[in-house]
Short mmCIF file of C-alpha atoms and ligand atoms in Angstrom, two decimals:
data_model
loop_
_atom_site.label_atom_id
_atom_site.label_comp_id
_atom_site.label_asym_id
_atom_site.label_seq_id
_atom_site.Cartn_x
_atom_site.Cartn_y
_atom_site.Cartn_z
CA MET A 1 219.69 66.83 72.63
CA GLY A 2 222.03 64.77 74.83
CA GLU A 3 225.59 65.52 73.86
CA ILE A 4 227.70 67.26 71.23
CA GLY A 5 231.19 66.16 70.18
CA ILE A 6 233.85 68.85 70.54
CA GLY A 7 236.95 69.11 68.38
CA LEU A 8 239.56 71.55 69.68
CA VAL A 9 242.30 72.89 67.40
CA GLY A 10 245.27 74.05 69.46
CA TYR A 11 246.70 72.61 72.66
CA LYS A 12 248.81 75.37 74.17
CA PHE A 13 247.71 78.29 76.39
CA MET A 14 244.21 78.87 75.04
CA GLY A 15 243.77 75.17 74.26
CA ARG A 16 244.40 74.41 77.94
CA ALA A 17 242.01 77.15 79.11
CA HIS A 18 239.26 76.01 76.72
CA SER A 19 239.80 72.33 77.68
CA ASN A 20 239.30 73.26 81.32
CA GLY A 21 236.04 75.00 80.39
CA TYR A 22 234.72 71.92 78.54
CA ARG A 23 235.74 69.67 81.46
CA GLN A 24 234.06 71.87 84.08
CA VAL A 25 230.91 73.22 82.44
CA SER A 26 228.57 70.23 82.75
CA HIS A 27 229.71 69.54 86.33
CA PHE A 28 228.47 72.97 87.47
CA PHE A 29 225.82 74.03 84.96
CA ASP A 30 222.81 72.15 83.61
CA VAL A 31 223.76 72.11 79.97
CA ASP A 32 222.03 70.38 77.09
CA PRO A 33 223.75 69.29 74.97
CA LYS A 34 226.62 68.20 77.20
CA PRO A 35 230.07 68.60 75.60
CA ARG A 36 231.89 65.35 74.81
CA MET A 37 235.63 66.02 74.55
CA VAL A 38 236.15 63.88 71.44
CA ALA A 39 239.53 65.04 70.11
CA ILE A 40 242.18 67.74 70.17
CA ALA A 41 244.30 68.58 67.13
CA GLY A 42 247.89 69.70 66.74
CA ARG A 43 250.66 69.11 64.21
CA ASN A 44 253.21 67.74 66.69
CA GLU A 45 252.04 64.19 67.50
CA ALA A 46 254.14 63.79 70.64
CA ALA A 47 252.90 67.10 72.05
CA VAL A 48 249.24 66.76 71.07
CA SER A 49 248.98 63.15 72.28
CA HIS A 50 250.38 64.25 75.65
CA ALA A 51 247.96 67.17 75.70
CA ALA A 52 245.01 64.86 74.93
CA GLU A 53 245.96 62.70 77.92
CA GLN A 54 246.63 65.62 80.26
CA LEU A 55 243.64 67.77 79.28
CA GLY A 56 241.02 65.01 79.18
CA TRP A 57 240.38 64.44 75.47
CA GLU A 58 239.27 61.00 74.21
CA GLY A 59 241.63 61.20 71.26
CA TYR A 60 243.74 63.45 69.06
CA GLU A 61 244.39 64.29 65.43
CA THR A 62 247.54 65.69 63.82
CA ASP A 63 245.57 67.36 61.01
CA TYR A 64 242.65 69.69 61.81
CA ARG A 65 240.96 68.69 58.55
CA ARG A 66 240.51 65.14 59.86
CA LEU A 67 238.98 66.61 63.03
CA ILE A 68 236.49 68.58 60.93
CA GLU A 69 235.61 65.53 58.82
CA ARG A 70 234.66 63.45 61.89
CA LYS A 71 230.94 62.70 62.15
CA ASP A 72 231.17 62.45 65.96
CA ILE A 73 232.12 66.16 66.19
CA GLY A 74 229.52 68.93 65.94
CA LEU A 75 231.47 71.90 67.32
CA ILE A 76 234.95 73.08 66.32
CA ASP A 77 236.88 75.26 68.76
CA VAL A 78 239.71 77.30 67.19
CA SER A 79 242.40 78.11 69.76
CA THR A 80 245.39 78.61 67.47
CA PRO A 81 247.46 81.63 66.43
CA GLY A 82 245.57 84.12 64.29
CA ASP A 83 247.11 83.15 60.94
CA SER A 84 245.19 79.84 60.97
CA HIS A 85 241.81 81.13 62.15
CA TYR A 86 240.48 81.79 58.63
CA ASP A 87 241.36 78.37 57.14
CA VAL A 88 240.15 76.34 60.13
CA VAL A 89 236.94 78.34 60.64
CA MET A 90 236.01 78.31 56.94
CA ALA A 91 236.57 74.54 56.74
CA ALA A 92 234.46 74.00 59.86
CA ILE A 93 231.62 76.15 58.51
CA ALA A 94 231.74 74.33 55.16
CA ALA A 95 231.32 71.07 57.10
CA GLY A 96 228.30 72.48 58.93
CA LYS A 97 229.97 72.61 62.33
CA HIS A 98 229.24 75.21 65.01
CA VAL A 99 232.35 77.30 65.75
CA LEU A 100 233.97 79.00 68.76
CA CYS A 101 236.99 81.05 67.67
CA GLU A 102 239.61 82.78 69.81
CA LYS A 103 240.09 86.51 69.46
CA PRO A 104 240.90 88.40 67.37
CA LEU A 105 238.66 86.77 64.77
CA ALA A 106 241.20 87.07 61.97
CA ASN A 107 244.46 88.72 60.96
CA SER A 108 242.69 91.05 58.52
CA LEU A 109 239.37 92.84 58.28
CA GLU A 110 238.57 91.21 54.95
CA GLN A 111 239.10 87.72 56.37
CA ALA A 112 236.88 88.60 59.35
CA ARG A 113 234.12 89.81 57.02
CA VAL A 114 234.22 86.62 54.95
CA MET A 115 234.16 84.43 58.10
CA MET A 116 231.22 86.36 59.54
CA THR A 117 229.23 86.16 56.31
CA ALA A 118 229.97 82.46 55.79
CA ALA A 119 228.80 81.59 59.31
CA GLN A 120 225.61 83.61 58.87
CA VAL A 121 224.82 82.05 55.48
CA ALA A 122 225.54 78.54 56.77
CA GLY A 123 223.37 79.14 59.83
CA VAL A 124 225.90 77.60 62.22
CA VAL A 125 226.20 78.94 65.76
CA ASN A 126 229.29 81.13 65.87
CA MET A 127 231.00 82.79 68.84
CA ILE A 128 234.26 84.64 69.44
CA ASN A 129 235.90 84.16 72.83
CA PHE A 130 235.73 87.61 74.36
CA ASN A 131 235.51 85.86 77.71
CA TYR A 132 235.65 89.03 79.85
CA ARG A 133 232.00 89.68 78.94
CA ARG A 134 231.28 86.69 81.20
CA VAL A 135 232.92 87.95 84.36
CA PRO A 136 229.97 88.39 86.76
CA ALA A 137 231.24 91.83 87.83
CA VAL A 138 231.37 92.94 84.17
CA VAL A 139 227.80 91.69 83.65
CA LEU A 140 226.78 93.74 86.71
CA ALA A 141 228.49 96.81 85.24
CA ARG A 142 226.46 96.44 82.06
CA LYS A 143 223.23 95.95 84.09
CA LEU A 144 223.87 99.18 86.02
CA ILE A 145 224.47 101.09 82.78
CA GLU A 146 221.39 99.61 81.09
CA GLU A 147 219.26 100.57 84.11
CA GLY A 148 220.56 104.15 83.92
CA ARG A 149 222.08 103.92 87.39
CA ILE A 150 225.07 106.07 86.35
CA GLY A 151 223.11 108.23 83.94
CA GLU A 152 224.27 109.43 80.52
CA ILE A 153 227.61 107.82 79.59
CA ARG A 154 230.28 110.40 78.83
CA HIS A 155 233.64 108.62 79.13
CA PHE A 156 234.89 105.06 78.64
CA ARG A 157 238.51 104.70 79.76
CA ALA A 158 240.41 101.39 79.64
CA VAL A 159 243.92 100.05 79.89
CA TYR A 160 245.18 96.54 79.36
CA LEU A 161 248.76 96.38 80.63
CA GLN A 162 251.09 93.37 80.67
CA ASP A 163 254.84 92.90 81.08
CA TRP A 164 255.64 89.43 79.74
CA ILE A 165 258.05 90.66 77.04
CA LEU A 166 259.76 93.37 79.11
CA ASP A 167 263.06 91.46 78.99
CA PRO A 168 264.78 92.19 75.66
CA SER A 169 266.16 88.63 75.69
CA PHE A 170 262.61 87.24 75.51
CA PRO A 171 262.63 85.49 72.13
CA LEU A 172 260.78 86.17 68.94
CA VAL A 173 257.68 84.03 69.60
CA TRP A 174 254.71 83.80 67.23
CA ARG A 175 252.88 86.70 68.97
CA LEU A 176 255.69 89.02 67.86
CA LYS A 177 255.47 88.14 64.16
CA LYS A 178 252.89 89.96 62.01
CA GLU A 179 252.52 87.08 59.55
CA LEU A 180 251.37 84.82 62.43
CA ALA A 181 249.68 87.14 64.94
CA GLY A 182 248.39 89.86 62.59
CA SER A 183 249.36 92.54 65.11
CA GLY A 184 250.83 92.76 68.60
CA ALA A 185 249.21 94.23 71.69
CA LEU A 186 246.58 95.82 69.43
CA GLY A 187 244.95 92.58 68.26
CA ASP A 188 245.81 90.55 71.34
CA ILE A 189 244.67 92.76 74.22
CA ALA A 190 243.19 95.97 72.77
CA ALA A 191 240.69 93.64 71.11
CA HIS A 192 239.39 92.81 74.59
CA ILE A 193 238.87 96.39 75.76
CA VAL A 194 237.36 97.44 72.44
CA ASP A 195 234.88 94.58 72.73
CA LEU A 196 234.18 95.45 76.38
CA SER A 197 233.43 99.05 75.39
CA ARG A 198 230.87 97.87 72.80
CA TYR A 199 229.32 95.38 75.24
CA LEU A 200 229.12 97.77 78.20
CA LEU A 201 227.98 100.90 76.38
CA GLY A 202 225.83 99.12 73.79
CA ASP A 203 227.33 101.58 71.36
CA GLU A 204 229.66 101.64 68.35
CA ILE A 205 232.99 103.42 67.88
CA VAL A 206 232.65 105.74 64.88
CA SER A 207 236.06 107.39 64.84
CA VAL A 208 239.55 106.75 66.24
CA THR A 209 242.95 108.37 66.31
CA GLY A 210 245.96 106.55 67.64
CA SER A 211 249.47 105.25 67.39
CA LEU A 212 251.25 101.92 67.53
CA SER A 213 254.78 101.67 68.96
CA THR A 214 257.50 99.04 68.97
CA PHE A 215 260.27 99.68 71.48
CA ILE A 216 262.27 96.44 71.29
CA LYS A 217 262.74 95.98 67.57
CA GLN A 218 265.03 92.94 67.53
CA ARG A 219 264.73 89.79 69.63
CA PRO A 220 266.61 86.47 69.83
CA VAL A 221 265.19 83.83 67.53
CA GLU A 222 263.21 81.29 69.55
CA VAL A 223 265.04 78.00 70.07
CA THR A 224 262.37 76.06 71.93
CA SER A 225 258.92 76.93 73.14
CA GLY A 226 257.64 76.59 76.69
CA GLY A 227 253.93 76.20 77.49
CA GLY A 228 253.29 77.67 74.09
CA ALA A 229 251.32 80.58 75.37
CA GLY A 230 253.92 82.66 73.64
CA LEU A 231 254.40 83.94 77.16
CA GLU A 232 257.50 81.85 77.93
CA ALA A 233 260.23 80.46 75.70
CA THR A 234 263.99 79.99 75.48
CA SER A 235 266.12 81.90 73.00
CA GLY A 236 269.21 81.47 70.86
CA THR A 237 271.87 83.94 69.74
CA GLU A 238 270.55 84.79 66.26
CA TYR A 239 268.29 87.90 66.22
CA GLY A 240 265.14 88.60 64.22
CA GLU A 241 262.87 91.58 63.52
CA VAL A 242 259.83 92.23 65.73
CA THR A 243 257.12 93.08 63.19
CA VAL A 244 254.22 93.97 65.51
CA ASP A 245 253.42 96.66 68.06
CA ASP A 246 254.51 96.47 71.70
CA SER A 247 251.88 99.07 72.57
CA ALA A 248 248.86 100.89 71.18
CA HIS A 249 247.30 104.15 72.38
CA PHE A 250 244.12 105.56 70.86
CA LEU A 251 241.20 107.91 71.41
CA ALA A 252 237.72 107.04 70.20
CA LYS A 253 234.36 108.71 69.61
CA PHE A 254 231.18 106.65 70.15
CA ALA A 255 228.05 107.10 68.04
CA GLY A 256 226.13 108.16 71.14
CA GLY A 257 228.60 110.94 71.92
CA ALA A 258 230.75 109.34 74.61
CA THR A 259 234.54 109.59 74.39
CA GLY A 260 236.88 106.63 74.64
CA THR A 261 240.48 106.35 75.82
CA PHE A 262 242.34 103.10 75.20
CA GLU A 263 245.89 102.08 76.15
CA VAL A 264 247.52 98.65 75.81
CA THR A 265 251.12 97.58 76.28
CA ARG A 266 253.19 94.50 76.99
CA LEU A 267 255.95 96.64 78.57
CA ALA A 268 254.43 97.83 81.86
CA PRO A 269 256.67 96.44 84.64
CA GLY A 270 254.60 94.80 87.36
CA ARG A 271 251.39 94.72 85.34
CA ARG A 272 250.85 90.99 84.73
CA ASN A 273 247.32 91.09 83.30
CA HIS A 274 245.99 94.50 84.28
CA ASN A 275 242.78 94.96 82.34
CA GLN A 276 240.97 97.88 83.95
CA PHE A 277 238.10 100.06 82.80
CA GLU A 278 236.39 103.12 84.27
CA ILE A 279 233.10 104.48 82.98
CA ASN A 280 231.94 107.97 83.92
CA GLY A 281 228.27 108.83 83.60
CA SER A 282 226.27 111.91 84.55
CA LYS A 283 225.17 110.20 87.79
CA GLY A 284 228.07 107.99 88.70
CA THR A 285 231.20 105.97 87.94
CA ILE A 286 231.96 102.28 87.55
CA VAL A 287 235.47 100.80 87.88
CA PHE A 288 236.58 97.21 87.14
CA ASP A 289 240.04 95.58 87.45
CA LEU A 290 240.54 92.06 86.05
CA GLU A 291 243.23 91.32 88.63
CA ARG A 292 240.41 91.76 91.22
CA LEU A 293 237.72 90.24 89.02
CA ASN A 294 235.24 89.38 91.80
CA GLU A 295 234.83 93.07 92.69
CA LEU A 296 233.17 96.07 91.10
CA GLU A 297 233.67 99.63 92.36
CA VAL A 298 230.76 102.03 91.97
CA TYR A 299 230.14 105.67 92.84
CA PHE A 300 226.67 107.19 92.79
CA VAL A 301 226.23 110.96 92.80
CA ASP A 302 222.86 110.55 94.54
CA ASP A 303 224.29 108.82 97.61
CA PRO A 304 223.69 110.95 100.72
CA GLY A 305 226.53 113.39 101.40
CA ASP A 306 227.73 111.70 104.58
CA VAL A 307 228.35 108.41 102.77
CA GLN A 308 229.55 109.79 99.41
CA GLY A 309 232.34 107.65 98.08
CA PHE A 310 233.24 104.59 96.05
CA ARG A 311 231.66 101.32 97.13
CA LYS A 312 233.32 97.98 96.46
CA ILE A 313 230.78 95.28 95.61
CA LEU A 314 231.83 91.63 96.02
CA VAL A 315 230.03 90.11 93.03
CA THR A 316 229.75 86.53 94.28
CA ASP A 317 226.20 86.25 95.60
CA GLY A 318 223.22 84.49 94.04
CA PRO A 319 221.47 87.30 92.15
CA HIS A 320 224.50 87.70 89.88
CA PRO A 321 224.77 85.45 86.81
CA TYR A 322 226.96 82.32 86.79
CA VAL A 323 228.23 82.66 90.40
CA GLY A 324 225.43 80.57 91.92
CA ALA A 325 226.55 77.57 89.88
CA TRP A 326 229.94 77.54 91.63
CA TRP A 327 230.08 78.38 95.33
CA PRO A 328 228.34 80.34 98.10
CA GLY A 329 228.85 84.11 98.41
CA GLY A 330 232.43 85.19 99.09
CA HIS A 331 233.96 81.99 97.70
CA ILE A 332 235.52 83.78 94.79
CA ILE A 333 235.99 82.55 91.23
CA GLY A 334 238.90 83.05 88.85
CA TRP A 335 239.96 83.83 85.30
CA GLU A 336 239.43 80.23 84.15
CA HIS A 337 235.76 80.22 85.17
CA THR A 338 234.94 82.74 82.44
CA PHE A 339 235.73 80.08 79.81
CA ALA A 340 233.15 77.73 81.35
CA HIS A 341 230.66 80.63 81.24
CA VAL A 342 231.33 81.22 77.53
CA ILE A 343 230.93 77.51 76.79
CA ARG A 344 227.74 77.28 78.87
CA ASP A 345 226.17 80.07 76.79
CA LEU A 346 227.47 78.57 73.55
CA LEU A 347 225.82 75.22 74.37
CA GLU A 348 222.59 77.07 75.23
CA GLY A 349 222.79 78.79 71.85
CA ILE A 350 223.17 75.44 70.12
CA ARG A 351 220.14 74.10 72.02
CA THR A 352 217.90 77.11 71.29
CA GLY A 353 219.25 78.04 67.87
CA VAL A 354 219.66 81.63 69.14
CA ASN A 355 223.22 82.72 68.41
CA PRO A 356 224.82 83.98 71.65
CA ALA A 357 226.92 87.15 71.77
CA PRO A 358 229.68 87.83 71.06
CA SER A 359 229.20 86.36 67.61
CA PHE A 360 231.45 86.65 64.58
CA ALA A 361 229.57 89.88 63.81
CA ASP A 362 230.93 91.25 67.10
CA GLY A 363 234.35 89.93 66.13
CA TYR A 364 234.07 91.78 62.82
CA ARG A 365 233.03 95.04 64.48
CA CYS A 366 236.01 94.78 66.81
CA GLN A 367 238.34 93.98 63.90
CA ALA A 368 237.06 97.09 62.08
CA VAL A 369 238.09 99.28 65.02
CA LEU A 370 241.53 97.66 65.21
CA ASP A 371 241.92 98.19 61.45
CA ALA A 372 241.01 101.88 61.85
CA VAL A 373 243.59 102.29 64.62
CA GLU A 374 246.27 100.77 62.37
CA ARG A 375 245.26 103.18 59.56
CA SER A 376 245.33 106.11 61.97
CA SER A 377 248.79 105.18 63.22
CA ALA A 378 249.96 105.34 59.60
CA SER A 379 248.01 108.46 58.55
CA GLY A 380 248.24 110.46 61.76
CA ALA A 381 244.57 111.38 61.24
CA TRP A 382 241.21 110.38 62.73
CA GLU A 383 239.97 107.27 60.90
CA THR A 384 236.50 105.72 60.62
CA PRO A 385 236.00 101.97 61.24
CA VAL A 386 234.64 100.28 58.12
CA SER A 387 231.02 99.19 58.48
CA VAL A 388 229.95 95.93 56.91
C1 SOE B 1 248.15 87.23 76.23
O1 SOE B 1 248.16 88.59 76.07
C2 SOE B 1 246.79 86.78 76.71
O2 SOE B 1 246.86 85.39 76.88
C3 SOE B 1 245.70 87.08 75.69
O3 SOE B 1 245.95 86.43 74.45
C4 SOE B 1 244.34 86.61 76.26
O4 SOE B 1 243.29 86.91 75.34
C5 SOE B 1 244.10 87.34 77.58
O5 SOE B 1 242.87 86.90 78.14
C6 SOE B 1 245.24 87.07 78.55
O6 SOE B 1 246.51 87.43 77.94
#
């Protein structure tokens, strides 16, 4: 196949992480087609032209529709705030482009359903960037579960804790506005642990009960924006309403009978990006912590009594996926490598015509759980995620 032109929409935090993935992937993996970084799009010409230069794009556009019209682009990557996902993705699908979209898929369940259906009908390869599925240690966790090494799964327990808006003077960035972000910690980081639970257990959440909380209800209106991650900015003196959740806590029941416990917050002092899960089975336990992403902790009931205890596996040696493409055992990888892994599998899906997971259907299933949590927070009752 040779090469495929990439058009990236968005040049801030996720745009930088995705750009790094496109730059790296063909230097470490044998990919066909190879990605050609044709153009990056953003509305601010000064900013996007600088980003094109700094991030390694051949050119730039100030209107995503021109990017989508280009005949030298076959894949559109959507790395913008959630309120634009629907319009950009639907335009890309209509133009017959393959699509990689950042999570959460959309700002509403209905939009997510329409996007999923459109991609399936059009037959374009579609992926959502739940990149933590491509941490080698997480892949190992799923392998152990699939092989029955920890027996019947009874409990999935996960937290995703951050502290980037702990300071009340942190301004009202786009992630704190419902009309732009759709929700707060729920859609931003609970989306990740909900997706991980589906991926690891190979099971669906059939019922949830939970609550959303907002502790800092007013914030200074943003004067200027920093790297645009929405994780740093400067603020003025005028105040505005925070219209999303700072935290979400919910219980879940899986179809197979396992229980789920989920907690996310952006107000946990000292927790920079603490995504941790623990899975208890009838024969063992698995523990993963993103801030130590090269390691997986396991406990097997059947270990001989004199060596009973948690083992810490350094998941950097050859038999594990992806790692062999980078460095020898013990030469650890980082958060940014997971984006190259996603892109490697996306390019393989384009070559084979087999849509890689997580697809928009996975994005929809995740969105349905988030929607049920929001309904439960309002009703105070257990709620069922909508099926397609
Ligand atoms: C901010 O919470 C954020 O950048 C998320 O949007 C990403 O999905 C996560 O990987 C890191 O934190």
